[in-house]
Coordinates of C-alpha atoms in Angstrom, one line a residue:
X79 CA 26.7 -31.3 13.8
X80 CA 27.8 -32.3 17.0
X81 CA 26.8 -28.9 19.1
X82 CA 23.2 -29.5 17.1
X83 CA 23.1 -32.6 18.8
X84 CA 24.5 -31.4 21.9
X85 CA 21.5 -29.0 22.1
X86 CA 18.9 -31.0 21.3
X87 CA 19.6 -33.7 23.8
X88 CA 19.6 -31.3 26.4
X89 CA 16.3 -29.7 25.8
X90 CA 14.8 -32.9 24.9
X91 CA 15.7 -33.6 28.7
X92 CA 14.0 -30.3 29.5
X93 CA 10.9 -32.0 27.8
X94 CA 10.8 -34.3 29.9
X95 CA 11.1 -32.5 33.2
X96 CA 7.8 -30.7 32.2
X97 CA 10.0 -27.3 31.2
X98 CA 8.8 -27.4 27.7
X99 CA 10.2 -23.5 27.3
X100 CA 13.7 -22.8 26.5
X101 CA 15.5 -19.7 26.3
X102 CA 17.9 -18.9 23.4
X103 CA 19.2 -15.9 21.0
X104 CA 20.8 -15.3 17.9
X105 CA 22.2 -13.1 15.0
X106 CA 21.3 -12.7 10.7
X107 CA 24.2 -12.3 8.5
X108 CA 24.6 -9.4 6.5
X109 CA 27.3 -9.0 3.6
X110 CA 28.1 -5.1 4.1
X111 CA 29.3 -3.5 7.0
X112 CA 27.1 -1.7 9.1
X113 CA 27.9 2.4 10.2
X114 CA 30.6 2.6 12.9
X115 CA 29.1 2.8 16.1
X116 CA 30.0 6.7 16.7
X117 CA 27.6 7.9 13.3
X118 CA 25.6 10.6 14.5
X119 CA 23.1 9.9 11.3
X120 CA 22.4 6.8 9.0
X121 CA 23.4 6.2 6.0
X122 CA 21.0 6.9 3.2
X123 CA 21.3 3.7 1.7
X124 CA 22.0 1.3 4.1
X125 CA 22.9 -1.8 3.7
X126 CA 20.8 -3.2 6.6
X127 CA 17.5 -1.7 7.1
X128 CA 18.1 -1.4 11.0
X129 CA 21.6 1.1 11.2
X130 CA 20.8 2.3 14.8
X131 CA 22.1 5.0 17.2
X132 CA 21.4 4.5 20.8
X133 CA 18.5 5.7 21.8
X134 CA 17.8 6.2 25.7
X135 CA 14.5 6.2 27.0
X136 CA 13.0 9.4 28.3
X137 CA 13.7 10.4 32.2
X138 CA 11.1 9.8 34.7
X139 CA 9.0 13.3 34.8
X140 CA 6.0 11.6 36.7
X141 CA 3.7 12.4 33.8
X142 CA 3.8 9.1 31.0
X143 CA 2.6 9.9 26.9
X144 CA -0.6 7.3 26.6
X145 CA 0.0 4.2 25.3
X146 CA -1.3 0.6 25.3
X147 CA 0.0 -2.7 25.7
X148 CA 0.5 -4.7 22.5
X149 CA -2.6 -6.6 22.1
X150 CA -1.0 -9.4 20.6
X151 CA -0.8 -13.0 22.6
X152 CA 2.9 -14.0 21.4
X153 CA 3.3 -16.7 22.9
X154 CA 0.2 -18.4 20.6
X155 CA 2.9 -20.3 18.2
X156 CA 4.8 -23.1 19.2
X157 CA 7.7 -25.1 18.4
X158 CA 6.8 -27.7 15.9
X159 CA 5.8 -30.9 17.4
X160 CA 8.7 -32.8 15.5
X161 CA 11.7 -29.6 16.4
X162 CA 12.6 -29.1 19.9
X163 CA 12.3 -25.6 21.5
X164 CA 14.9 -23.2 20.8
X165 CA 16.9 -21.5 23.8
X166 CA 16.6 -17.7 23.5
X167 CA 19.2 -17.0 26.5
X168 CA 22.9 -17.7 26.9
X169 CA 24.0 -19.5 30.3
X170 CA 26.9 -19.3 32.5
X171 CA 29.5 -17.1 32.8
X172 CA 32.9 -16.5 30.8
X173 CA 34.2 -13.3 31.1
X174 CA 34.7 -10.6 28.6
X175 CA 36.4 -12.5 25.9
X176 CA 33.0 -14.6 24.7
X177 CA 29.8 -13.5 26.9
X178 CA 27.3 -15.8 27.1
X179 CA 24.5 -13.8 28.5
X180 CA 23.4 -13.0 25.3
X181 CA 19.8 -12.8 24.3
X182 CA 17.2 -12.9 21.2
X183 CA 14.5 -10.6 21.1
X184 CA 11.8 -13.5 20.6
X185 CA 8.7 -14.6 22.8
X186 CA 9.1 -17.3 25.6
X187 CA 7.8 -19.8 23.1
X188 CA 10.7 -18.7 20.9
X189 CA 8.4 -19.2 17.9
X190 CA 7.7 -16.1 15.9
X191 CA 5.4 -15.0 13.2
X192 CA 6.4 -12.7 10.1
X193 CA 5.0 -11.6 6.5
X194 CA 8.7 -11.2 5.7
X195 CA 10.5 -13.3 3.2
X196 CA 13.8 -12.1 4.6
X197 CA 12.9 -10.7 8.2
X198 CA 15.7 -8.8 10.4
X199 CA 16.3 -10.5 14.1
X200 CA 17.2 -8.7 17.1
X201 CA 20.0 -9.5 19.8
X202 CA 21.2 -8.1 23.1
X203 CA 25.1 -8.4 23.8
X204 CA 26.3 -7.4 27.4
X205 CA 29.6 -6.3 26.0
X206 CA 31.3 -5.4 23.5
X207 CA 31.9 -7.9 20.5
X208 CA 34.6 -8.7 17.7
X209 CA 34.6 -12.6 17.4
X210 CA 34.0 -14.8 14.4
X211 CA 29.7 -15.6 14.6
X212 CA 27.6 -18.4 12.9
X213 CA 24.4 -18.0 11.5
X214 CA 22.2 -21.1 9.7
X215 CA 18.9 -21.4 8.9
X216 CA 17.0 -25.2 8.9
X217 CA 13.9 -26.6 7.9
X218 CA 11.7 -28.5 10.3
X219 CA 13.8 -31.7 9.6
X220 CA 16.5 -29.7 10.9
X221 CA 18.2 -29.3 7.0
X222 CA 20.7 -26.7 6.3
X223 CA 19.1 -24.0 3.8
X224 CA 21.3 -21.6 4.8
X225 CA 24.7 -20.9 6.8
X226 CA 27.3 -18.4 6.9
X227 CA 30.4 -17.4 9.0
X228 CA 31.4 -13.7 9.9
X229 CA 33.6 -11.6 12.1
X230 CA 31.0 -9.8 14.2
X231 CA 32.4 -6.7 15.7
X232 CA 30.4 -3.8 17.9
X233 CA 32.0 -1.0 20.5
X234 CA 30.0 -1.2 23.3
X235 CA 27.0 -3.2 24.9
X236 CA 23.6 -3.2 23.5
X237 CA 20.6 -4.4 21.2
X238 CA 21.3 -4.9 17.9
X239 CA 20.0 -6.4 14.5
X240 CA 20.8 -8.0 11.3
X241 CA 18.7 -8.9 8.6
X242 CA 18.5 -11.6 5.9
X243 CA 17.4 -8.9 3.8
X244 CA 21.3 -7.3 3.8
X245 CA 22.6 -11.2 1.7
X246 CA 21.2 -11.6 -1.8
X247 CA 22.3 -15.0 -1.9
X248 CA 20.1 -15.4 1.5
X249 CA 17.2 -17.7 1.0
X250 CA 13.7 -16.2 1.0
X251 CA 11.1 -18.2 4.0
X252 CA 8.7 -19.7 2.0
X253 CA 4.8 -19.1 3.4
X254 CA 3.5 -22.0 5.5
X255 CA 6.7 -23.0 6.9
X256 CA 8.4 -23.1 10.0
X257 CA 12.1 -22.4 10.4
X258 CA 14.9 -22.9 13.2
X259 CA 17.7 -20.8 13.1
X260 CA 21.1 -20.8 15.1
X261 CA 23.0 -18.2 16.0
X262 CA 26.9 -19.0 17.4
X263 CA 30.1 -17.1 19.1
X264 CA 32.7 -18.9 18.1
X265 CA 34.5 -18.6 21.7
X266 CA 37.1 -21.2 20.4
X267 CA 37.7 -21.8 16.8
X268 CA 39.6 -25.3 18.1
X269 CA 37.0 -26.4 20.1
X270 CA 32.7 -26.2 19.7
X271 CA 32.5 -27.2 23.1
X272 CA 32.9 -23.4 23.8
X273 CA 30.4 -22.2 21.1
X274 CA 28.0 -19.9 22.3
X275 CA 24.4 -21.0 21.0
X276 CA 20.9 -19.8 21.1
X277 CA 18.3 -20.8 18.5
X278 CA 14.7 -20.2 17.9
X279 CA 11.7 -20.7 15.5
X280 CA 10.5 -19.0 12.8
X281 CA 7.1 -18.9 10.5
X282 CA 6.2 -16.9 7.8
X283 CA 2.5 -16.5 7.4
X284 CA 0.5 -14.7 4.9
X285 CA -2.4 -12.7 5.9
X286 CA -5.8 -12.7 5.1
X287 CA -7.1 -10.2 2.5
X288 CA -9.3 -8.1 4.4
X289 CA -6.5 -7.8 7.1
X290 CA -4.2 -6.9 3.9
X291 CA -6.2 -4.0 2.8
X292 CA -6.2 -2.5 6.2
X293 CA -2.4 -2.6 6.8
X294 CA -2.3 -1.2 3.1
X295 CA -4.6 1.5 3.9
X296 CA -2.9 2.5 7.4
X297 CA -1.7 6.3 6.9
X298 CA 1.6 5.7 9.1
X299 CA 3.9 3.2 10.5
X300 CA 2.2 3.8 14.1
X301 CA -1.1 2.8 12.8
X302 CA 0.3 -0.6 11.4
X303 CA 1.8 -1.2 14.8
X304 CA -1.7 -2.4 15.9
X305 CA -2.5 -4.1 13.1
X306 CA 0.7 -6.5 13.5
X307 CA 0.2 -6.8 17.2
X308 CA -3.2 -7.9 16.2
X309 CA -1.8 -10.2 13.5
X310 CA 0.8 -11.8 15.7
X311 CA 3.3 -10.4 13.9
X312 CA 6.5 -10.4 16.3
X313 CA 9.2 -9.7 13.8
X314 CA 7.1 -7.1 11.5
X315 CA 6.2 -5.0 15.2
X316 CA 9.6 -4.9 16.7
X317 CA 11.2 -3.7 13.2
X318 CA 8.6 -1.1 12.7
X319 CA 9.0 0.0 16.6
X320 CA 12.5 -0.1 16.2
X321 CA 12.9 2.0 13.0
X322 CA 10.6 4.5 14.5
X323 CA 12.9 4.5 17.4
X324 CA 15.7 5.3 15.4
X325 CA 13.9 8.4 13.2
X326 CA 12.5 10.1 16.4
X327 CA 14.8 9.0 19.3
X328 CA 13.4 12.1 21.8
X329 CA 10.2 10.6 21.2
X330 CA 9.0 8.9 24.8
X331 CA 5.6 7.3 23.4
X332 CA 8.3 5.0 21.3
X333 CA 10.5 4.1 23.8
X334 CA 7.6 3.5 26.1
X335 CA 6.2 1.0 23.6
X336 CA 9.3 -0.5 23.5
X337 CA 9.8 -1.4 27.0
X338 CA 6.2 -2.5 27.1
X339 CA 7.0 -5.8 24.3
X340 CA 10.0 -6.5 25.6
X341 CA 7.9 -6.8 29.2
X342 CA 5.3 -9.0 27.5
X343 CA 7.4 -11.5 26.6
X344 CA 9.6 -11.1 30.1
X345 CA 12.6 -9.7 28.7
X346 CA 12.1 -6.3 30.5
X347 CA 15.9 -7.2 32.1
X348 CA 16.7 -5.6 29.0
X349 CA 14.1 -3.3 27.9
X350 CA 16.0 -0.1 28.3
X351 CA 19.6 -1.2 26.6
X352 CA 20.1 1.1 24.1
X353 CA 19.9 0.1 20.0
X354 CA 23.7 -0.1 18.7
X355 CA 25.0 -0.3 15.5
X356 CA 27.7 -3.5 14.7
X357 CA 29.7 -4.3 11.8
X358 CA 29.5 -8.0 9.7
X359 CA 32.6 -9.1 7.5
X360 CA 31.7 -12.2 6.0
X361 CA 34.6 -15.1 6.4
X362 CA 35.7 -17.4 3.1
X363 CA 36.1 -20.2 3.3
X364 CA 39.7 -21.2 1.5

């Protein structure tokens, strides 16, 4: 594809010039609508596991809950040798009618690690959204396993999420593998050359038995929230974190957490945008 090759000549150049790390973002399709952005509760069977409300963190009160920094080194996992580094940050400036300032929720390696077959990806959009959006998966030959077209729509800025999990026909990540996905805004349906794109990398791991008996035997989400920071586990940590976020939104400890990641991985730009809901239509192709 011609905006495939378009990006991988240009971070190929990157290479070169010793600036090995690119920044990009993306969204997951999802085959159900999501809950309109002014729910007041989720639904209780949602069709994606993330249906958020916005969620601001606590005011400054000069007194902070305790809480650690996520022990995990995310930025262990790079880019296979034969891929090219995906680009987890939009770049330049059009306006309200297709923002490009749009972000993933990945490390600055923008290789993450998961124990998910069908993990759910997070986004930041500076504005409000109703354009038609791309996702594809690809193997480390850079071969379509998966792509789908949707009209993306949400009612106001934010961080939001769609999972794999939300498409039955979606391909589960086989362990062992590494995957690049692409997510675009289609700015122009006439003309790729205004496509939006940010991409990243993706592995699904399995873990070690002992390691699986502890996260088995962890009495709460919080406790597993170590055990996947200790694991490496970007996607599994920020879904868990997030969900949490969502069920006790008063709760400071969580939203503390939350803008402690993000500043791990320097996203904290973003760190305190609220979680908001969007709605995915899928498109048919005739």
């Amino acid at each position: 594809m011609d905006w495939k090759s378009a990006l991988n000549t240009g971070t190929l150049s990157l290479i070169l010039s010793l600036q090995a790390v690119a920044a990009g973002s993306l969204f997951t399709p999802a085959l159900a609508l999501n809950s309109p952005a002014n729910s007041v509760y989720p639904p209780s069977t949602p069709q994606l596991p993330l249906n958020w409300q916005t969620v601001q963190l606590a005011g400054q009160t000069g007194s902070r809950p305790n809480s650690q920094q996520p022990v995990a080194i995310w930025n262990n996992f790079q880019p296979p040798e034969q891929g090219v580094p995906g680009r987890r940050e939009g770049g330049g400036t059009r306006g309200l009618v297709c923002p490009t300032a749009i972000t993933a929720l990945i490390p600055q390696s923008t290789m993450g690690k998961t124990i998910s077959a069908k993990p759910t990806f997070f986004y930041y959009l500076p504005v409000a959204l109703d354009k038609t959006v791309q996702f594809e998966l690809a193997d480390e030959n850079d071969k379509t396993v998966y792509k789908k077209s949707f009209r993306m729509v949400t009612s106001r800025a934010g961080i939001v999420s769609v999972s794999l999990d939300s498409d039955g026909n979606s391909p589960a990540l086989e362990v062992g593998k590494n995957y690049q996905w692409y997510f675009t805004i289609k700015c122009n349906p006439k003309s790729y050359t205004d496509d939006v794109l940010v991409s990243g990398w993706i592995n699904r791991t399995v873990l070690a038995p002992t390691v699986k008996t502890q996260l088995d035997r962890s009495p709460d989400r919080r406790a597993k929230l170590s055990i996947f920071a200790q694991q490496s586990l970007w996607y599994e940590y920020l879904t868990t974190l997030a969900q949490l976020r969502i069920e006790s939104p008063s709760d400071a400890s969580l939203a503390i957490k939350w803008s402690e990641v993000l500043r791990s991985v320097e996203l904290g730009k973003i760190a305190q945008e609220p979680l908001v809901p969007s709605e995915l239509t899928p498109i048919t192709r005739k």
